[in-house]
Every structure is written in C-alpha cells, then in structure tokens.
PDB file of N, CA, C and O in Angstrom:
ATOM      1  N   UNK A   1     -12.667 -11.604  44.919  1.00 63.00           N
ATOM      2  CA  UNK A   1     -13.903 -12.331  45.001  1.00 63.00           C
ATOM      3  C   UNK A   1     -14.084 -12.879  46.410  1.00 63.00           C
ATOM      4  O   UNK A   1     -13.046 -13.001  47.060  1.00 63.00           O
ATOM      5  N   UNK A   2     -15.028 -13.169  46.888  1.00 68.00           N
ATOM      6  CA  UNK A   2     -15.743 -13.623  47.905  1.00 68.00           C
ATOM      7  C   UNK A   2     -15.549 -15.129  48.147  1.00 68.00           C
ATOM      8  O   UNK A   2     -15.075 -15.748  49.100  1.00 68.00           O
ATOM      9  N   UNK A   3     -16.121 -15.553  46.857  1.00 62.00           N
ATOM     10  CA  UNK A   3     -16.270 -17.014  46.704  1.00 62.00           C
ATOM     11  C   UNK A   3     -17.746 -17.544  46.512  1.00 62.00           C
ATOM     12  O   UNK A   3     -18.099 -18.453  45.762  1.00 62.00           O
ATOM     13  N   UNK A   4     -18.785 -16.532  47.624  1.00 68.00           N
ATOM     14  CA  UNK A   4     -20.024 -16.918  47.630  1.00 68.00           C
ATOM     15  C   UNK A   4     -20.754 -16.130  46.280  1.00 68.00           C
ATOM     16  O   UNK A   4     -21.890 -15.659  46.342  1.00 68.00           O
ATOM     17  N   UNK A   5     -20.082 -16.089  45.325  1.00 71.00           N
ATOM     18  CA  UNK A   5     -20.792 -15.620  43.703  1.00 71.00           C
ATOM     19  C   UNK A   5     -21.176 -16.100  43.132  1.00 71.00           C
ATOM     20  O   UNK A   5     -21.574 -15.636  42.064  1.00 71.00           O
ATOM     21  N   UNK A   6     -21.349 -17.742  43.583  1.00 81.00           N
ATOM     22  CA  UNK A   6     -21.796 -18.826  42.538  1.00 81.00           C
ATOM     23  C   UNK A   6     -21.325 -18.627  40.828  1.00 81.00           C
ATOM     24  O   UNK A   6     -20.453 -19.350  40.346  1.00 81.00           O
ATOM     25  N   UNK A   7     -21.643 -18.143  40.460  1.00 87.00           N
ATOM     26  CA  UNK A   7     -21.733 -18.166  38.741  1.00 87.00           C
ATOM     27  C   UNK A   7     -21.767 -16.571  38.491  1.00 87.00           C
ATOM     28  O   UNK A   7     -22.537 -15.739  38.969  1.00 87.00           O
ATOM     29  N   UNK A   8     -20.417 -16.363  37.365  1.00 91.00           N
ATOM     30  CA  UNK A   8     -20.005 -15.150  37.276  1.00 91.00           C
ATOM     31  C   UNK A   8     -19.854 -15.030  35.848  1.00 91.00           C
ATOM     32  O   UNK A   8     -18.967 -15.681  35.296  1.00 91.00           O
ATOM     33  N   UNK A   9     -20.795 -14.095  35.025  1.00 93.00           N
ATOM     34  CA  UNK A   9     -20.204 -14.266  33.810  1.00 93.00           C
ATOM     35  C   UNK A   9     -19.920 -12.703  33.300  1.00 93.00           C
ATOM     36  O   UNK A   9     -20.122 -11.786  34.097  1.00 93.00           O
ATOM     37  N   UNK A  10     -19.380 -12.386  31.763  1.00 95.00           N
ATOM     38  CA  UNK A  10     -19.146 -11.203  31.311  1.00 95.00           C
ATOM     39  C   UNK A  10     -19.173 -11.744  29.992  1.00 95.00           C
ATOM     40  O   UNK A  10     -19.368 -12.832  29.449  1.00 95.00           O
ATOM     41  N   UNK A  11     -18.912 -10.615  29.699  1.00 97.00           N
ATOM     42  CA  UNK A  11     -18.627 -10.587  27.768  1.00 97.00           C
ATOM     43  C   UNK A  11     -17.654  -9.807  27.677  1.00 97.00           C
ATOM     44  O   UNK A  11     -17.799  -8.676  28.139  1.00 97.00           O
ATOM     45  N   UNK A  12     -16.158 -10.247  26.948  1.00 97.00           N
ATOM     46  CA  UNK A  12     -15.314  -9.130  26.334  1.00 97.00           C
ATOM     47  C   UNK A  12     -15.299  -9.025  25.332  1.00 97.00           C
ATOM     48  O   UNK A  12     -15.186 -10.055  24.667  1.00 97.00           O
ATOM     49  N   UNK A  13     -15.410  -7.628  24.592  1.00 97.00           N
ATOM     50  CA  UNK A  13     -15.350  -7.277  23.380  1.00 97.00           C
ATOM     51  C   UNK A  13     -13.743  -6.502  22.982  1.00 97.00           C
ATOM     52  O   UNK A  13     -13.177  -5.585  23.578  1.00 97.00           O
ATOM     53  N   UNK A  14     -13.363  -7.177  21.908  1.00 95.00           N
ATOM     54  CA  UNK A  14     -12.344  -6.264  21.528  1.00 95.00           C
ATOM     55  C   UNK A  14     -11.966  -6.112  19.642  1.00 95.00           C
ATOM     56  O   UNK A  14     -12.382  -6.925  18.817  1.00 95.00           O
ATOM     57  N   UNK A  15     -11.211  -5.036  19.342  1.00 96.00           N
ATOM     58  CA  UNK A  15     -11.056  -5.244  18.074  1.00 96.00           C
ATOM     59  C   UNK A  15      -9.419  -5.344  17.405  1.00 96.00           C
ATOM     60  O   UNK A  15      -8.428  -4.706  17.759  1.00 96.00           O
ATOM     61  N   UNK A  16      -9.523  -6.207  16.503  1.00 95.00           N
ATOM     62  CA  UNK A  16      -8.083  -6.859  16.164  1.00 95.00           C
ATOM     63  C   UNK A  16      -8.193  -5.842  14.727  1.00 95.00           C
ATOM     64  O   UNK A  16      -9.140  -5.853  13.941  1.00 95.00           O
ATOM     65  N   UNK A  17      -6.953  -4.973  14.628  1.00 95.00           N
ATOM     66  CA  UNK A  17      -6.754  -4.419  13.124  1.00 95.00           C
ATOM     67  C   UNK A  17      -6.039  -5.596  12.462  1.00 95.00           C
ATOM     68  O   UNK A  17      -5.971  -6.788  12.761  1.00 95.00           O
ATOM     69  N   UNK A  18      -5.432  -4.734  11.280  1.00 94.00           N
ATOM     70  CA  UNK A  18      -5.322  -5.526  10.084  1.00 94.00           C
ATOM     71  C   UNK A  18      -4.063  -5.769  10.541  1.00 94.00           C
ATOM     72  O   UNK A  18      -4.099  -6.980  10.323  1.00 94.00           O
ATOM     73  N   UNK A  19      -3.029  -5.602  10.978  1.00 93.00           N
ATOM     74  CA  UNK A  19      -1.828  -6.468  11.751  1.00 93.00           C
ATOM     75  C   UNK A  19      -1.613  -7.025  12.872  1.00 93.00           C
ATOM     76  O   UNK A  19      -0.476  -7.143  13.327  1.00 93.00           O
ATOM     77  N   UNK A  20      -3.143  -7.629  13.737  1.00 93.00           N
ATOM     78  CA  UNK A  20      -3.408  -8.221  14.746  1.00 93.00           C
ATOM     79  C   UNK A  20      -3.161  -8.049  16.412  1.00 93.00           C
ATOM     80  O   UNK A  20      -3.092  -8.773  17.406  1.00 93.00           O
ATOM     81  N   UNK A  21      -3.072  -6.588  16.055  1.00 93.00           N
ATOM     82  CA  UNK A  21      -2.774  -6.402  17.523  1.00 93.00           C
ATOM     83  C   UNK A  21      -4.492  -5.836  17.942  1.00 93.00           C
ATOM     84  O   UNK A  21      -5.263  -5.284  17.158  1.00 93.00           O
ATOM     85  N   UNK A  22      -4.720  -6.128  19.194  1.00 93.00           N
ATOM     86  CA  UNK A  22      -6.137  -6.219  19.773  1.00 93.00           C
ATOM     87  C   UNK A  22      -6.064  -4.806  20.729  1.00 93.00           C
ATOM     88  O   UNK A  22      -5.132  -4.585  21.501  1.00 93.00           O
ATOM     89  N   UNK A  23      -7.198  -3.915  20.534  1.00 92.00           N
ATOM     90  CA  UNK A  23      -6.974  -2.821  20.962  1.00 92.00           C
ATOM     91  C   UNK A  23      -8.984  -2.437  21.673  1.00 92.00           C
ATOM     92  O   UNK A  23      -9.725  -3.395  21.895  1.00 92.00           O
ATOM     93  N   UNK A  24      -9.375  -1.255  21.852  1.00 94.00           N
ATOM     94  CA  UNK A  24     -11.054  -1.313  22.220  1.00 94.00           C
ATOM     95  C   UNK A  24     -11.389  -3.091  22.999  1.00 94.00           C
ATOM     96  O   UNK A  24     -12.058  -4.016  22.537  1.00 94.00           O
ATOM     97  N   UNK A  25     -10.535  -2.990  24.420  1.00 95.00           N
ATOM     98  CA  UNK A  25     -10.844  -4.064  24.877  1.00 95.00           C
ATOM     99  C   UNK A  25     -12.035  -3.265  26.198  1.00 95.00           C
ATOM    100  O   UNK A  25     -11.732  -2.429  27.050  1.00 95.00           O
ATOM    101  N   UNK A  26     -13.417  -3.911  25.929  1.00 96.00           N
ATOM    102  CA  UNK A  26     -14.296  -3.956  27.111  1.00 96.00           C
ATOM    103  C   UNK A  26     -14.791  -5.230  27.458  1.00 96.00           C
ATOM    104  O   UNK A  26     -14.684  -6.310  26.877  1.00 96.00           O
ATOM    105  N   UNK A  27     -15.491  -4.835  28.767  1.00 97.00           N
ATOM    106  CA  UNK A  27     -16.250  -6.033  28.380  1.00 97.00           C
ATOM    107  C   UNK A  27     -17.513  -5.502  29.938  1.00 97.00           C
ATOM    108  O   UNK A  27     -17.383  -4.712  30.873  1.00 97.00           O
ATOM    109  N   UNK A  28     -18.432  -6.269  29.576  1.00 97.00           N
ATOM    110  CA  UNK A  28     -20.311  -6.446  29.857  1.00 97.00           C
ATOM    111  C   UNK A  28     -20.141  -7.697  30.926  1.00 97.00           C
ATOM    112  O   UNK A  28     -19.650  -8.778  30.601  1.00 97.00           O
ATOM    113  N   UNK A  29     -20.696  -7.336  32.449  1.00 95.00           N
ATOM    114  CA  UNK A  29     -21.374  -7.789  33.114  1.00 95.00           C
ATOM    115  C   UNK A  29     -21.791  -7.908  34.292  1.00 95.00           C
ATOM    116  O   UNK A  29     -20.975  -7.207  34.890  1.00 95.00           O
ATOM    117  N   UNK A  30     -22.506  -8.312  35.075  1.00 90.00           N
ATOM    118  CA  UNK A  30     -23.040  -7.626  36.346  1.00 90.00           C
ATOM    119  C   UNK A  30     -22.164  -7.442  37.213  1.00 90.00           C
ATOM    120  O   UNK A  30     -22.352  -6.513  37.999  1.00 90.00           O
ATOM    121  N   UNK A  31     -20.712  -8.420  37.363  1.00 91.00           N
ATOM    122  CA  UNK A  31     -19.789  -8.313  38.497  1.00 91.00           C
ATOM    123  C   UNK A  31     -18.073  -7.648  37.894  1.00 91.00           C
ATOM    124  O   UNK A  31     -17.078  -8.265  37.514  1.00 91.00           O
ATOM    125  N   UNK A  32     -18.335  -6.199  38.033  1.00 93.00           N
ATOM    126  CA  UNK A  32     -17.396  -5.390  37.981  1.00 93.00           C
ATOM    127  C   UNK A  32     -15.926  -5.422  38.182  1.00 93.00           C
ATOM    128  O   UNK A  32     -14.982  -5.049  37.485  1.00 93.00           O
ATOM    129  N   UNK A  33     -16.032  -6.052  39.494  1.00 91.00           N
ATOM    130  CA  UNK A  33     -14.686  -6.758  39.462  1.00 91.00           C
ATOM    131  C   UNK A  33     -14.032  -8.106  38.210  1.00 91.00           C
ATOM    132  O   UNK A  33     -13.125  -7.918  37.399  1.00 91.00           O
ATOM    133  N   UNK A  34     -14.436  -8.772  38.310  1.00 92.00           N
ATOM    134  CA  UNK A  34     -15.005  -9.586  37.135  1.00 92.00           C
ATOM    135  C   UNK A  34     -14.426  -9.202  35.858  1.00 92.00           C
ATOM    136  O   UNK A  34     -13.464  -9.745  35.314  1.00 92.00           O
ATOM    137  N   UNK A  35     -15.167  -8.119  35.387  1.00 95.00           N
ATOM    138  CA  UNK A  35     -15.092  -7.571  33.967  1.00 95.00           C
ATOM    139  C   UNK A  35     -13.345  -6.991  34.129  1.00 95.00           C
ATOM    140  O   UNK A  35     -12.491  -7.399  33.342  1.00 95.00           O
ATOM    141  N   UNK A  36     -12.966  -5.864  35.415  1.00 96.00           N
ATOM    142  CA  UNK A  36     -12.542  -5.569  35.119  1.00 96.00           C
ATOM    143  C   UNK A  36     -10.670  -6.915  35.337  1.00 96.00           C
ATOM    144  O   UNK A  36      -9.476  -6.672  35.164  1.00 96.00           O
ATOM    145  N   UNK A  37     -11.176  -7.771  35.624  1.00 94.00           N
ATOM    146  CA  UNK A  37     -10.153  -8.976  35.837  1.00 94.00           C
ATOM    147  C   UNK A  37      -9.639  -9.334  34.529  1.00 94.00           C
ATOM    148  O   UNK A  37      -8.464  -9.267  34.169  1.00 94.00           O
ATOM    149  N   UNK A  38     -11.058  -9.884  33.576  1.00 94.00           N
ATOM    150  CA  UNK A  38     -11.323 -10.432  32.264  1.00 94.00           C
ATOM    151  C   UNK A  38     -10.570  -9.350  31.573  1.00 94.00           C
ATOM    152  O   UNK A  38      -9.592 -10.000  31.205  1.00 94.00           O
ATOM    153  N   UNK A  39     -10.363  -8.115  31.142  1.00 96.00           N
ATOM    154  CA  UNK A  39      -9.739  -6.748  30.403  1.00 96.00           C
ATOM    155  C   UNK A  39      -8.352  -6.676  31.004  1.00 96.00           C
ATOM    156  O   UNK A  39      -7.465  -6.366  30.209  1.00 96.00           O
ATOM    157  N   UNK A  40      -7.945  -6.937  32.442  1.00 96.00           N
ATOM    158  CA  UNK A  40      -6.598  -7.144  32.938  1.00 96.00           C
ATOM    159  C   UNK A  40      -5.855  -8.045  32.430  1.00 96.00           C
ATOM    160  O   UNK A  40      -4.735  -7.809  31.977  1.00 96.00           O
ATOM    161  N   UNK A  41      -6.412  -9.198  32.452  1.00 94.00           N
ATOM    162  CA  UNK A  41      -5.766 -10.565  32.126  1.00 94.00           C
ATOM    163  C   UNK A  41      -5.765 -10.877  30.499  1.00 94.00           C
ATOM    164  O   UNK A  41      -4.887 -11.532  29.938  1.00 94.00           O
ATOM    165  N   UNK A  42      -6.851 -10.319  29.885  1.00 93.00           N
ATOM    166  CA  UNK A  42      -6.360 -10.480  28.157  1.00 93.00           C
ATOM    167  C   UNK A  42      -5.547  -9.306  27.881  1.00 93.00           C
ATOM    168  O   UNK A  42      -4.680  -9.610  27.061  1.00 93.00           O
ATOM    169  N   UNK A  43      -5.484  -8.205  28.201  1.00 94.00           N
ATOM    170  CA  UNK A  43      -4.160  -7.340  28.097  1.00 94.00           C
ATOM    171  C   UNK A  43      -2.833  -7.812  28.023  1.00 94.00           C
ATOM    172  O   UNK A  43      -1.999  -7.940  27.127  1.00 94.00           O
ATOM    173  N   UNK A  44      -2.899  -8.078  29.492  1.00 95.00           N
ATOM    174  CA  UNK A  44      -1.218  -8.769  30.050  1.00 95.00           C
ATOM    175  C   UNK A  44      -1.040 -10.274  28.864  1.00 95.00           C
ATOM    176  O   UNK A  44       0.032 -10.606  28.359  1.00 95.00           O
ATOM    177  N   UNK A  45      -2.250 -10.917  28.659  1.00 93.00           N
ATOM    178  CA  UNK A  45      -1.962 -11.980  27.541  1.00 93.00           C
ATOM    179  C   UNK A  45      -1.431 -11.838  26.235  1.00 93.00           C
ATOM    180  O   UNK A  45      -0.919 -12.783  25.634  1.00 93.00           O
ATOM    181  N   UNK A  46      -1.526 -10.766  25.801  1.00 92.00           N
ATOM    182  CA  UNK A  46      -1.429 -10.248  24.489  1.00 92.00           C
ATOM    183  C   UNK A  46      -0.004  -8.932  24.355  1.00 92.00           C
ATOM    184  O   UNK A  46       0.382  -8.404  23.311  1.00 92.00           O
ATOM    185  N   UNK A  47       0.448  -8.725  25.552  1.00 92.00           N
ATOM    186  CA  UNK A  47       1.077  -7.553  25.512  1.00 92.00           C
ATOM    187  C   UNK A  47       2.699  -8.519  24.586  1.00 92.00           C
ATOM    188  O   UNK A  47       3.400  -9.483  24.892  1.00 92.00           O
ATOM    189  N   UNK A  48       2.651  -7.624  23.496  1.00 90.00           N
ATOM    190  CA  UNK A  48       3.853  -8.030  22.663  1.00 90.00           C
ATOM    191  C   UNK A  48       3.107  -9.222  21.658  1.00 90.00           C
ATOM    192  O   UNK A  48       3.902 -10.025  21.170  1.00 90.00           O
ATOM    193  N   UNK A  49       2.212  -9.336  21.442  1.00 91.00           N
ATOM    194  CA  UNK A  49       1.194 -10.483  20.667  1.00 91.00           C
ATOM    195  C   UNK A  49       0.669  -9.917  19.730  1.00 91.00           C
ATOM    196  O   UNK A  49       0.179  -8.805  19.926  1.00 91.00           O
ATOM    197  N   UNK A  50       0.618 -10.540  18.390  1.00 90.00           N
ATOM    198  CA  UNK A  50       0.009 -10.612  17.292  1.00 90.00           C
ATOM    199  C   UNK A  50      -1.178 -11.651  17.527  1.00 90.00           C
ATOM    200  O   UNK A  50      -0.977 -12.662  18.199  1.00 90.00           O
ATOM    201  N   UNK A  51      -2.422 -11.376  16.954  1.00 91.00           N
ATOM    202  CA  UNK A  51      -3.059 -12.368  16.592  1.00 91.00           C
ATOM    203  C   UNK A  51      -3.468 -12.658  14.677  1.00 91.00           C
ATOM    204  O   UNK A  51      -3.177 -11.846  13.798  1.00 91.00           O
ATOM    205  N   UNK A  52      -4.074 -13.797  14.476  1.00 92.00           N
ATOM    206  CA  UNK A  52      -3.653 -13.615  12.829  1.00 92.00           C
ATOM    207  C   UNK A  52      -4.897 -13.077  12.666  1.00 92.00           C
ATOM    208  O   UNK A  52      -5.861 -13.601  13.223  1.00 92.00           O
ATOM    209  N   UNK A  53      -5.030 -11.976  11.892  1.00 93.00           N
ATOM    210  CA  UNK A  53      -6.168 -11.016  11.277  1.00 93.00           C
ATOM    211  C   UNK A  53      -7.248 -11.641  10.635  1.00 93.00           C
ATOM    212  O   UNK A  53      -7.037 -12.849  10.737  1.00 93.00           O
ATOM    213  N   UNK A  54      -8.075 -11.488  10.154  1.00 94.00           N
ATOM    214  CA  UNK A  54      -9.290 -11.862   9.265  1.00 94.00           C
ATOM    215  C   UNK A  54      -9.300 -11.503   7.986  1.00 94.00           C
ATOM    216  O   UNK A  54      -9.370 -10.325   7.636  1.00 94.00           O
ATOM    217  N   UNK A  55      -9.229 -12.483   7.188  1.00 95.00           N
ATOM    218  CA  UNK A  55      -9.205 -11.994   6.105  1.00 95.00           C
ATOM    219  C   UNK A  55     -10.498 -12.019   5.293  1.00 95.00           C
ATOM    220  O   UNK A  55     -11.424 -12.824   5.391  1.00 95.00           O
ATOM    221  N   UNK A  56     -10.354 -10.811   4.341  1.00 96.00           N
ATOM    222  CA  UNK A  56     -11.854 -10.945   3.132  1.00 96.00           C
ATOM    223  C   UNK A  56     -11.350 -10.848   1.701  1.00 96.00           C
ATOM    224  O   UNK A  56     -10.959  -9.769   1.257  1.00 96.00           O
ATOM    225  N   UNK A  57     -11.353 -11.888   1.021  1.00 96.00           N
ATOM    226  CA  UNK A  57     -10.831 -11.932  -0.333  1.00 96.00           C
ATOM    227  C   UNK A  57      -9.350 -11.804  -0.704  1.00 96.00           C
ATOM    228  O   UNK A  57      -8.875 -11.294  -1.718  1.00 96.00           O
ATOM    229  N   UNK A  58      -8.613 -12.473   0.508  1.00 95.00           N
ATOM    230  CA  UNK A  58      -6.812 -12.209   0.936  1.00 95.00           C
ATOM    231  C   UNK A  58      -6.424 -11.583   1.360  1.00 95.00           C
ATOM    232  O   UNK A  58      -5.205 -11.669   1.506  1.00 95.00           O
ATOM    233  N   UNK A  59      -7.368 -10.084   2.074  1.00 96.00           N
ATOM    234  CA  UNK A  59      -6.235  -9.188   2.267  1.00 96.00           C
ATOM    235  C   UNK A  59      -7.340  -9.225   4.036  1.00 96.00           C
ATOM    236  O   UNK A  59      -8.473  -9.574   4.365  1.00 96.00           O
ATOM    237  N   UNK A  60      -6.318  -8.730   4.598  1.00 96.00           N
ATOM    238  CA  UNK A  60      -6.777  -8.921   6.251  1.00 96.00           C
ATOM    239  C   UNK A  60      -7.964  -7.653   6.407  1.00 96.00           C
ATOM    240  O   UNK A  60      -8.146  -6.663   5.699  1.00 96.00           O
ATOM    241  N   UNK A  61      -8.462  -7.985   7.269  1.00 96.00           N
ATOM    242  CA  UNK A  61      -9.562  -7.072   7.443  1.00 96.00           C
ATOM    243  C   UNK A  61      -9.502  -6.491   8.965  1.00 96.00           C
ATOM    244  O   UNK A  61      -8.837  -7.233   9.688  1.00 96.00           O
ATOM    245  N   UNK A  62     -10.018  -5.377   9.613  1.00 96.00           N
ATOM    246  CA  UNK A  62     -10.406  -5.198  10.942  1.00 96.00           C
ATOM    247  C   UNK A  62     -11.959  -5.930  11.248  1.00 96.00           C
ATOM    248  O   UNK A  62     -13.063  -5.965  10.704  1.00 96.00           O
ATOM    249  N   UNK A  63     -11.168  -6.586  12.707  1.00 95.00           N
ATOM    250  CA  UNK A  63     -12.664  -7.237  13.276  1.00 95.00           C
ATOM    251  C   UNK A  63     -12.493  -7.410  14.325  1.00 95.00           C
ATOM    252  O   UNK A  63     -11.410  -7.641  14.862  1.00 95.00           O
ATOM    253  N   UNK A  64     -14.468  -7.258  15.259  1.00 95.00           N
ATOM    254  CA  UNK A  64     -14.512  -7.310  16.403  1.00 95.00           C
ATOM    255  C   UNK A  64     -14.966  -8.524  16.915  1.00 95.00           C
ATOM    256  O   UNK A  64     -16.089  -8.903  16.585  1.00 95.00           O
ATOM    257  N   UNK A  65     -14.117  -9.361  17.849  1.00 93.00           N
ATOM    258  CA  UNK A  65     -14.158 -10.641  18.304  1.00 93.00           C
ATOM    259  C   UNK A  65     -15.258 -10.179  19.770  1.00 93.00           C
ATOM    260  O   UNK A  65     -15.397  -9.018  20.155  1.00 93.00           O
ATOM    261  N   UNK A  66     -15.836 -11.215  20.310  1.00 96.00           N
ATOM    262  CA  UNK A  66     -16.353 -10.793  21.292  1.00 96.00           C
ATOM    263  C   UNK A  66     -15.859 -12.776  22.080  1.00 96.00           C
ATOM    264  O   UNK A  66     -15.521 -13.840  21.563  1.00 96.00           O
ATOM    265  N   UNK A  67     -16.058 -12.383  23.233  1.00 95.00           N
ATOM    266  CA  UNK A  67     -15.321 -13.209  24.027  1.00 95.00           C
ATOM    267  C   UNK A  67     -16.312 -13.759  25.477  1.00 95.00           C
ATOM    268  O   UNK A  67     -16.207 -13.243  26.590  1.00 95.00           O
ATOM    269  N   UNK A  68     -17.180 -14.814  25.161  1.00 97.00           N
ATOM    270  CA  UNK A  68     -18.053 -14.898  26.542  1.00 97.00           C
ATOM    271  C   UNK A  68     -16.671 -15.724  27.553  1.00 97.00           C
ATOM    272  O   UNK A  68     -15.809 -16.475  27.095  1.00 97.00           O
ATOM    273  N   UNK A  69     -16.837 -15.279  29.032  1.00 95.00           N
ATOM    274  CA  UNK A  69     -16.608 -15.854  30.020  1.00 95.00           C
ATOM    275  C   UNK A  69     -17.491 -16.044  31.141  1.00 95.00           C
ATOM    276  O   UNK A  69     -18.356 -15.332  31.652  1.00 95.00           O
ATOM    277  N   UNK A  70     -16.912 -17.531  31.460  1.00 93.00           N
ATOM    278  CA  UNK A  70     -18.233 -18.130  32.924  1.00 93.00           C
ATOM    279  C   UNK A  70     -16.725 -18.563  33.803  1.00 93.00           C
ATOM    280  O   UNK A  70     -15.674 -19.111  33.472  1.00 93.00           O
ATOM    281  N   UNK A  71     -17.389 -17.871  35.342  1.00 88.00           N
ATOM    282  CA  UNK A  71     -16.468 -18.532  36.138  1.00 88.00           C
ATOM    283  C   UNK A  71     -17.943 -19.321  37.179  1.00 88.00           C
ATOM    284  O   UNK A  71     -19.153 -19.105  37.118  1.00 88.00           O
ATOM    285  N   UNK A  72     -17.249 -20.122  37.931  1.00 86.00           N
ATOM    286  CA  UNK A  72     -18.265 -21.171  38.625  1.00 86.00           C
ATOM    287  C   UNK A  72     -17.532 -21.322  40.068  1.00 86.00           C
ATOM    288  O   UNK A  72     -16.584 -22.046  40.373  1.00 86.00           O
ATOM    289  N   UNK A  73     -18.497 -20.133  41.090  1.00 77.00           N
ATOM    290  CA  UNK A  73     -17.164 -20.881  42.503  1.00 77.00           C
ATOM    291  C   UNK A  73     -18.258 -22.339  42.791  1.00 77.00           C
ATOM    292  O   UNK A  73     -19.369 -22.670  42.376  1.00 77.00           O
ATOM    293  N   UNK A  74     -17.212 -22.950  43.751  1.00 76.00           N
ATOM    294  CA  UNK A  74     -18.350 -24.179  44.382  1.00 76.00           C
ATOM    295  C   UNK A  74     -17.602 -24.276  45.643  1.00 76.00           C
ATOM    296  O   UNK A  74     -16.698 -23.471  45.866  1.00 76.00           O
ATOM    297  N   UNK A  75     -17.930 -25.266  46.550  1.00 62.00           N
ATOM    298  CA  UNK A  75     -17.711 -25.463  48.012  1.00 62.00           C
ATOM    299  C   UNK A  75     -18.717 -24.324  48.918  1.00 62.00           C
ATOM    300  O   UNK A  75     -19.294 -23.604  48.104  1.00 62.00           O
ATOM    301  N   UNK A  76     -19.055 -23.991  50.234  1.00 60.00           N
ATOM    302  CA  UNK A  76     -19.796 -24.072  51.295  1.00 60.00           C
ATOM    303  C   UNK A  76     -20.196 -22.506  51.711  1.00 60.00           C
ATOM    304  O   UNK A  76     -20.977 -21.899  52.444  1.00 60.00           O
ATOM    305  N   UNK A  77     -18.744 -22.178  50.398  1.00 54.00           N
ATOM    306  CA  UNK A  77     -19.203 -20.025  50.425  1.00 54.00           C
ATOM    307  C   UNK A  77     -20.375 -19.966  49.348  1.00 54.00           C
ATOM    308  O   UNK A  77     -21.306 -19.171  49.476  1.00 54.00           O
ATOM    309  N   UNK A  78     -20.293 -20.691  48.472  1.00 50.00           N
ATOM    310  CA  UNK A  78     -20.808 -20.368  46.873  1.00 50.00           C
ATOM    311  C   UNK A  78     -22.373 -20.921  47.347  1.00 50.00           C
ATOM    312  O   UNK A  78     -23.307 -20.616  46.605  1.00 50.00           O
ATOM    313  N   UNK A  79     -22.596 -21.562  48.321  1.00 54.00           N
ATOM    314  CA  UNK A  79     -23.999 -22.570  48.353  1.00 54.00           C
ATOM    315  C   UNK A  79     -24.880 -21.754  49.310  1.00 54.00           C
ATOM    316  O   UNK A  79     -26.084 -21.959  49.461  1.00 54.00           O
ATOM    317  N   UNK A  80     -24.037 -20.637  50.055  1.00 52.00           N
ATOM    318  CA  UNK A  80     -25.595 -19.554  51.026  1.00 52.00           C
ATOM    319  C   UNK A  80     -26.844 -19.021  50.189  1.00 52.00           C
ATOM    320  O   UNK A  80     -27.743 -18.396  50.752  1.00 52.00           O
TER     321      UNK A  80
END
C-alpha cells in the first residue's frame, strides 16, 4: 500500500463444510492488492483450524459466511 488510499474496503466470501474447515475463499473489491491480502491472511489464520459448523435441526450444515473488511489509512499521504 501507498498509504494515500484513504478508505479501503472488500468483501470475503468463503464456505465452511460440515466439519468446519473453510475452503472457496474470495473476496470483492476495488483494491486488488487488498483483496488479495484479506484471502492471504484468513488462509494463514485458519491453516490447521476448525471452525464450528452451522447447524439445521442438529446436524451441521454447509455455509457461506461472507466477511466485510474496512481498512482506514490517515496522516498527510491519505489526505492528497
């Protein structure tokens, strides 16, 4: 990053099966680098990670979480 990006956002989408491992990770938004940071960094978060599944009527279900992120630079780059 630059710094002068002011306000950076994305969307990650991903889907958790029925034993919680998170797999179809993308994610949506104008600053590419960005997106592809947000998909780096929940990877490496999760690598060896369960998350707890969703359940429908007790038994776990597959589901797609979606994930907004905002980053905010500030100081004298972010204000041109």
């Amino acid at each position: 990053f630059k710094g002068n990006e002011s306000l950076i956002k994305s969307t990650v989408y991903l889907s958790i099966d029925l034993k919680g491992k998170i797999s179809n990770i993308f994610a949506e938004g104008d600053n590419k680098i960005f997106n592809e940071e947000a998909i780096r960094a929940l990877t490496i978060a999760n690598e060896g990670k369960a998350w707890k599944p969703a359940t429908e009527g007790g038994n776990p279900v597959k589901t797609a979480y979606k994930l907004p992120l905002t980053m905010q630079f500030e100081g004298p780059a972010a204000k041109k």
